[in-house]
N, CA and C of each residue as an Amber inpcrd file, in Angstrom:
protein
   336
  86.0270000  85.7300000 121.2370000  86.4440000  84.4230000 121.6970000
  85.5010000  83.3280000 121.2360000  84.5080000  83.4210000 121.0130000
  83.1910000  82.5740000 120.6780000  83.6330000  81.9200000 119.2130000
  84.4230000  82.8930000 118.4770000  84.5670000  82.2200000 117.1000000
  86.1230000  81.3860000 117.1850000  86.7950000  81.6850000 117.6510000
  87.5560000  80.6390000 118.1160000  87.3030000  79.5060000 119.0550000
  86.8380000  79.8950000 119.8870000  85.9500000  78.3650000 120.5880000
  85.5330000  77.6690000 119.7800000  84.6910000  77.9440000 118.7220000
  83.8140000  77.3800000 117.1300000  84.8730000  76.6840000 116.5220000
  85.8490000  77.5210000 116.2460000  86.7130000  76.9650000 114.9230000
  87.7400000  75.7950000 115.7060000  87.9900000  75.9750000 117.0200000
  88.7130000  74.9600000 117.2100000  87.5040000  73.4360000 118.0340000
  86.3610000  73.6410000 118.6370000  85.6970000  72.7430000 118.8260000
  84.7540000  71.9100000 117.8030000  84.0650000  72.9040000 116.8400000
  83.1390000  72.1920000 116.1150000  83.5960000  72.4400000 114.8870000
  84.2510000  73.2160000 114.2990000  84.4690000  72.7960000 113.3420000
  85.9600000  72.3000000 112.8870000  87.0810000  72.1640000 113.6600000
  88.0330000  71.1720000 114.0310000  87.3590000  69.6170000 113.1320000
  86.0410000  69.0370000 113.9080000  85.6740000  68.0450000 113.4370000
  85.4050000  67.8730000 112.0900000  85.2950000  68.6810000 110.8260000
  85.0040000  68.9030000 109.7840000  85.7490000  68.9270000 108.7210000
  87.3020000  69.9630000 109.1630000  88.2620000  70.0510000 108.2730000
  89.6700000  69.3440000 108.9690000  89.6170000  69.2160000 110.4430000
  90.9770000  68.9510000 110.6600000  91.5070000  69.9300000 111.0230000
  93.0260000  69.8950000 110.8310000  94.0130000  70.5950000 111.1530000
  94.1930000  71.6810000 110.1220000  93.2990000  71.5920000 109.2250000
  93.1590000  72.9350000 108.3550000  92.1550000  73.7450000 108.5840000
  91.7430000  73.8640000 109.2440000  90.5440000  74.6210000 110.1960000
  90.4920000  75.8100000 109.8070000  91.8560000  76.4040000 110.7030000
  92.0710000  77.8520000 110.0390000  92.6450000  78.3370000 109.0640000
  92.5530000  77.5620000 107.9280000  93.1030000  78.2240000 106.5000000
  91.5470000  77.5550000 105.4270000  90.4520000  77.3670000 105.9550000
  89.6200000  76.7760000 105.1020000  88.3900000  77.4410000 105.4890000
  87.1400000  77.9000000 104.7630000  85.9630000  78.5130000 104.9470000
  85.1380000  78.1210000 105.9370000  84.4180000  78.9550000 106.6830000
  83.5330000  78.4430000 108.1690000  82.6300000  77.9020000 107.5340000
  82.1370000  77.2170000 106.5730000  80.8330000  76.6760000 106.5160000
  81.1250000  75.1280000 106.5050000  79.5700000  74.8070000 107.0460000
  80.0240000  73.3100000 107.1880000  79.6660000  72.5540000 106.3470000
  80.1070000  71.2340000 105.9920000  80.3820000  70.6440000 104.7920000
  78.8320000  70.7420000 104.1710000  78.9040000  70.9230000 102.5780000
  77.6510000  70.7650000 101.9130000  76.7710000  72.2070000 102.6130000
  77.2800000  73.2470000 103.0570000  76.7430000  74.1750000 103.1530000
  77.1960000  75.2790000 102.5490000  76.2590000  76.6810000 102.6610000
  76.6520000  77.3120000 101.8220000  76.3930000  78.7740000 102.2930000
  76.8870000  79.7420000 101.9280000  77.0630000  81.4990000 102.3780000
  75.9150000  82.0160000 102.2240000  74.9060000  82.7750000 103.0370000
  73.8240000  83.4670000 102.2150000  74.0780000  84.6740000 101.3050000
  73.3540000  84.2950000 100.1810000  73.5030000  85.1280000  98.8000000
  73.4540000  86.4330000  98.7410000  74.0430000  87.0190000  97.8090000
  74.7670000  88.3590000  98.1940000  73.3470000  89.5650000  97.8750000
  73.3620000  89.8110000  98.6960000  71.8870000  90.8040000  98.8400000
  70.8780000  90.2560000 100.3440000  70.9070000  89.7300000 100.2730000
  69.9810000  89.1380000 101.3190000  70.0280000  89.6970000 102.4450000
  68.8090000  89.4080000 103.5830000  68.8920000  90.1880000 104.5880000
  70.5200000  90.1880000 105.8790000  70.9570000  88.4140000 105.4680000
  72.5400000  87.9280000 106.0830000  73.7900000  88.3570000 105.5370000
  73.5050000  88.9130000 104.0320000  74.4460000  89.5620000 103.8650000
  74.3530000  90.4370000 102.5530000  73.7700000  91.6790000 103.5580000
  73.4740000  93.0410000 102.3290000  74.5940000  93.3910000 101.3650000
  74.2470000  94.3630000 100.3600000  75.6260000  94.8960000  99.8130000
  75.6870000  96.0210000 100.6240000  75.7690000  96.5510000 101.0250000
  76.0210000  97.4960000 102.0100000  76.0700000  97.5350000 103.0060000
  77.3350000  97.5180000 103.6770000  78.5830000  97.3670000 104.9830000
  77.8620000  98.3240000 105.8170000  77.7400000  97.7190000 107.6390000
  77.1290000  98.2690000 108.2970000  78.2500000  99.9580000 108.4300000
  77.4550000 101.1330000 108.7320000  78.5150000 101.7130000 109.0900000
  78.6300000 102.0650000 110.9160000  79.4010000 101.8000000 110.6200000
  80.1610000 101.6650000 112.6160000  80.5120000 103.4370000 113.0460000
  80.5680000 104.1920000 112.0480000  81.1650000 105.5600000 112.8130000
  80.3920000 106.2570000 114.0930000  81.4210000 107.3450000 114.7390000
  80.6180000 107.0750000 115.6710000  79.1410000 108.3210000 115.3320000
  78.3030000 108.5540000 116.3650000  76.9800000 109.2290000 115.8440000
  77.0710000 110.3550000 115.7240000  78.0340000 111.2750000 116.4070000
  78.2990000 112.4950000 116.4900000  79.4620000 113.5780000 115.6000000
  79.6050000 114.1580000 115.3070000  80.6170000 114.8800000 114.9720000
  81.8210000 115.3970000 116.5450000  81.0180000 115.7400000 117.6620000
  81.3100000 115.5450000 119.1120000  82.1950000 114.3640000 119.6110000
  81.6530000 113.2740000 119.2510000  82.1670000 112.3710000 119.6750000
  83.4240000 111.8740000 118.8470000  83.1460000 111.8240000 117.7320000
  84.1140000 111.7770000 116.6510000  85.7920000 112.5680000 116.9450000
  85.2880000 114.0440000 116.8710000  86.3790000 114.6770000 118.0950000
  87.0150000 114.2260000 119.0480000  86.1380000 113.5080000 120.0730000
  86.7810000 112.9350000 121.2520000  87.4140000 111.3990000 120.8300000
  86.6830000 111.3830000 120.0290000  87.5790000 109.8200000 119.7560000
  89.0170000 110.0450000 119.0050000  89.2880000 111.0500000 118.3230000
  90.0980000 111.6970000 117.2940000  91.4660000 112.2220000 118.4810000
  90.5110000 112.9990000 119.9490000  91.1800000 113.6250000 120.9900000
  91.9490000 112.6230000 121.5190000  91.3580000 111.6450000 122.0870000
  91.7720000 110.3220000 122.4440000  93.0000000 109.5860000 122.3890000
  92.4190000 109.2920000 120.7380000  93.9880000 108.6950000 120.1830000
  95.0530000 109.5840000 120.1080000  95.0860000 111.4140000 119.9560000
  96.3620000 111.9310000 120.2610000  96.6540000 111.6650000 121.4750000
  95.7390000 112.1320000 122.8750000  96.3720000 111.8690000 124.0220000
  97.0700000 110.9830000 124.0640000  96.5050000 109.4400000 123.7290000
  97.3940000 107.9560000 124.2280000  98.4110000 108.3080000 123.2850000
  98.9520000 108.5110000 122.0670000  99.8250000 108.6860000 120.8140000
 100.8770000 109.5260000 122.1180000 100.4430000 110.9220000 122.9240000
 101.5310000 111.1200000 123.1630000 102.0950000 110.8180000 124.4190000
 101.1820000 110.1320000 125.2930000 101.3170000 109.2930000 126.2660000
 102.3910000 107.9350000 125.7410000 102.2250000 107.2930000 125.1900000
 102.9040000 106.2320000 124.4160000 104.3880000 107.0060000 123.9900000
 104.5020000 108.5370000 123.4470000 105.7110000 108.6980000 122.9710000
 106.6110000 108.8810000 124.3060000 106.0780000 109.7330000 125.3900000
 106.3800000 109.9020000 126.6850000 107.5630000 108.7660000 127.1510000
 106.3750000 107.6580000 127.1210000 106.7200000 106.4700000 127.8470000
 107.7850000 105.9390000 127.5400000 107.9520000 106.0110000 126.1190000
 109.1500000 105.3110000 125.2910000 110.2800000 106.0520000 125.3000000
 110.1490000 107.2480000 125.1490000 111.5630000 108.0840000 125.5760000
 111.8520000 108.6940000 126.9070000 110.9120000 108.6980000 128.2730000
 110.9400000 109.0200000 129.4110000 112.6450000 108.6820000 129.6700000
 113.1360000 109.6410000 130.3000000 114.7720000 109.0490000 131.7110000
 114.0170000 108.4990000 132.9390000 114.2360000 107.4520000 132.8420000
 114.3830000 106.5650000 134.0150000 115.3200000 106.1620000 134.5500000
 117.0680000 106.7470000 133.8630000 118.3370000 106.5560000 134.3690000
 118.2890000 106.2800000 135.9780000 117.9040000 107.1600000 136.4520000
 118.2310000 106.9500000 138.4550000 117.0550000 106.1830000 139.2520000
 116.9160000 105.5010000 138.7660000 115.0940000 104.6280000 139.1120000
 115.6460000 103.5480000 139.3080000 114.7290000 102.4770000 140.1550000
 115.1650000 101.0900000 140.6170000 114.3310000 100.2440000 139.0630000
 114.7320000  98.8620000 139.2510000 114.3330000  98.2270000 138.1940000
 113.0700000  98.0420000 138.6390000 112.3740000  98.0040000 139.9860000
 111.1620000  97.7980000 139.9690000 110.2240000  98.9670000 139.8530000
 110.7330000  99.9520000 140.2710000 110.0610000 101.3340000 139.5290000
 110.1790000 101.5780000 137.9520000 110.9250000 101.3340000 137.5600000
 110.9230000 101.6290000 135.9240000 109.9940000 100.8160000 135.3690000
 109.8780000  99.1310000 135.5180000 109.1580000  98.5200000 135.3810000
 107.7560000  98.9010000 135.3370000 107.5950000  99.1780000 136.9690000
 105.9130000  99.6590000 137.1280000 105.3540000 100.5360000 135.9200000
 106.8170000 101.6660000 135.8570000 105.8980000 102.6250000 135.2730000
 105.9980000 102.5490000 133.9350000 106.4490000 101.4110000 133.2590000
 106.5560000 100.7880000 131.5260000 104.8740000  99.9330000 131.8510000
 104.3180000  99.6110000 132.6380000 103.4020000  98.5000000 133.0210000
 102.2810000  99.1130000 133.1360000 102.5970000 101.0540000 133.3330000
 101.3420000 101.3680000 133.9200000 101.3050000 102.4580000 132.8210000
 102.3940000 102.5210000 132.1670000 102.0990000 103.4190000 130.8270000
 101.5870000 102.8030000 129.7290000 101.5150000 101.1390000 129.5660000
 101.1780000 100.4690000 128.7920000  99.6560000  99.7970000 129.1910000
  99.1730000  99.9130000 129.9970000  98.1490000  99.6780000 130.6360000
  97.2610000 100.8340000 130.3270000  97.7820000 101.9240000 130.4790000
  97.0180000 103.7090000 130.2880000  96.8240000 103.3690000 128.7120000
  97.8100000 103.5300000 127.9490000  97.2120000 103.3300000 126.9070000
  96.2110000 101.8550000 125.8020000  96.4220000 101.0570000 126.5550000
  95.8330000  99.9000000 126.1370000  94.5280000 100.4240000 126.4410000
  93.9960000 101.1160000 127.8470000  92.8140000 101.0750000 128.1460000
  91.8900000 102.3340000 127.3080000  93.1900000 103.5030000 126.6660000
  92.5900000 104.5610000 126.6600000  92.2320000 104.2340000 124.7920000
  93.1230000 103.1490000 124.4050000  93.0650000 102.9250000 122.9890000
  91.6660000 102.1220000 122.6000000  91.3250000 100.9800000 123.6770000
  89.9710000 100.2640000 124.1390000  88.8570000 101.4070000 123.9360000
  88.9660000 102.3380000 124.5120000  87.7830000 103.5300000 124.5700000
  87.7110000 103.7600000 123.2110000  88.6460000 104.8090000 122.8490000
  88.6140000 104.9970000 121.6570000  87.7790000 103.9050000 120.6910000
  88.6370000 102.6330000 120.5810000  88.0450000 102.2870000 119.3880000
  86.6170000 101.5090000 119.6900000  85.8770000 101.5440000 120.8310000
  84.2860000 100.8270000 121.4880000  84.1260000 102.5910000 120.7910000
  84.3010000 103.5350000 120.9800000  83.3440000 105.0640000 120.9710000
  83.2920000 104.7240000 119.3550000  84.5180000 104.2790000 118.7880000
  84.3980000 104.7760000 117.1090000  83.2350000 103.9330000 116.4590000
  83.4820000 102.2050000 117.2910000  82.3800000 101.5440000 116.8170000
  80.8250000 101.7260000 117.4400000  80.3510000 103.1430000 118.0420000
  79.3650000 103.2270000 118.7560000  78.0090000 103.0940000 117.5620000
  77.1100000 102.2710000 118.0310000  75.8650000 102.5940000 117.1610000
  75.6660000 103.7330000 117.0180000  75.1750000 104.4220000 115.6860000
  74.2220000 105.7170000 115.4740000  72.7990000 105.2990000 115.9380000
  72.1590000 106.4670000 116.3310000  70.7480000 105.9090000 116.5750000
  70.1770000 106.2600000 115.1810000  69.0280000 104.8420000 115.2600000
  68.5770000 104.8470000 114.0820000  67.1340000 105.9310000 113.7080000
């Protein structure tokens, strides 16, 4: 949220209404050069530290995958509209939260 707060408060003032189709730097400024300590050639890597964990993150996304297929083809034929509802609300909620895990574990620091 911080970089949208940015792009629409301070630098709004700079480009206008082209804000978001134009480069974050501000006028007469410039990117740090390619090597440098701001921007190495080599991409941090985000995986997660374990081969363990990796698994569980791997475990993860099948569970929600078949939680999600569940949900979408479940019979709810004889159910009230406010029960079917709930449980489209709370199957989509299960997996939003379980997909959240997953992908915070995948981006977990390795220790260095």
């Amino acid at each position: 949220l911080v970089h949208f707060q940015h792009m629409v408060a301070v630098q709004r003032r700079w480009h206008g209404w082209l804000t978001p189709f134009v480069h974050w730097t501000p006028p007469n400024g410039r990117c740090p050069r390619l090597g440098s300590r701001l921007n190495p050639y080599e991409k941090y890597d985000v995986r997660a530290a374990t081969p363990w964990l990796q698994a569980y993150v791997v475990a993860q996304f099948v569970l929600m995958l078949l939680v999600t297929v569940y949900v979408s083809f479940a019979s709810t034929d004889g159910w009230s509209d406010r029960r079917r509802q709930a449980f489209y609300a709370a199957g989509f909620l299960v997996v939003l939260a379980g997909l959240a895990c997953a992908g915070w574990l995948q981006g977990a620091e390795s220790p260095a």
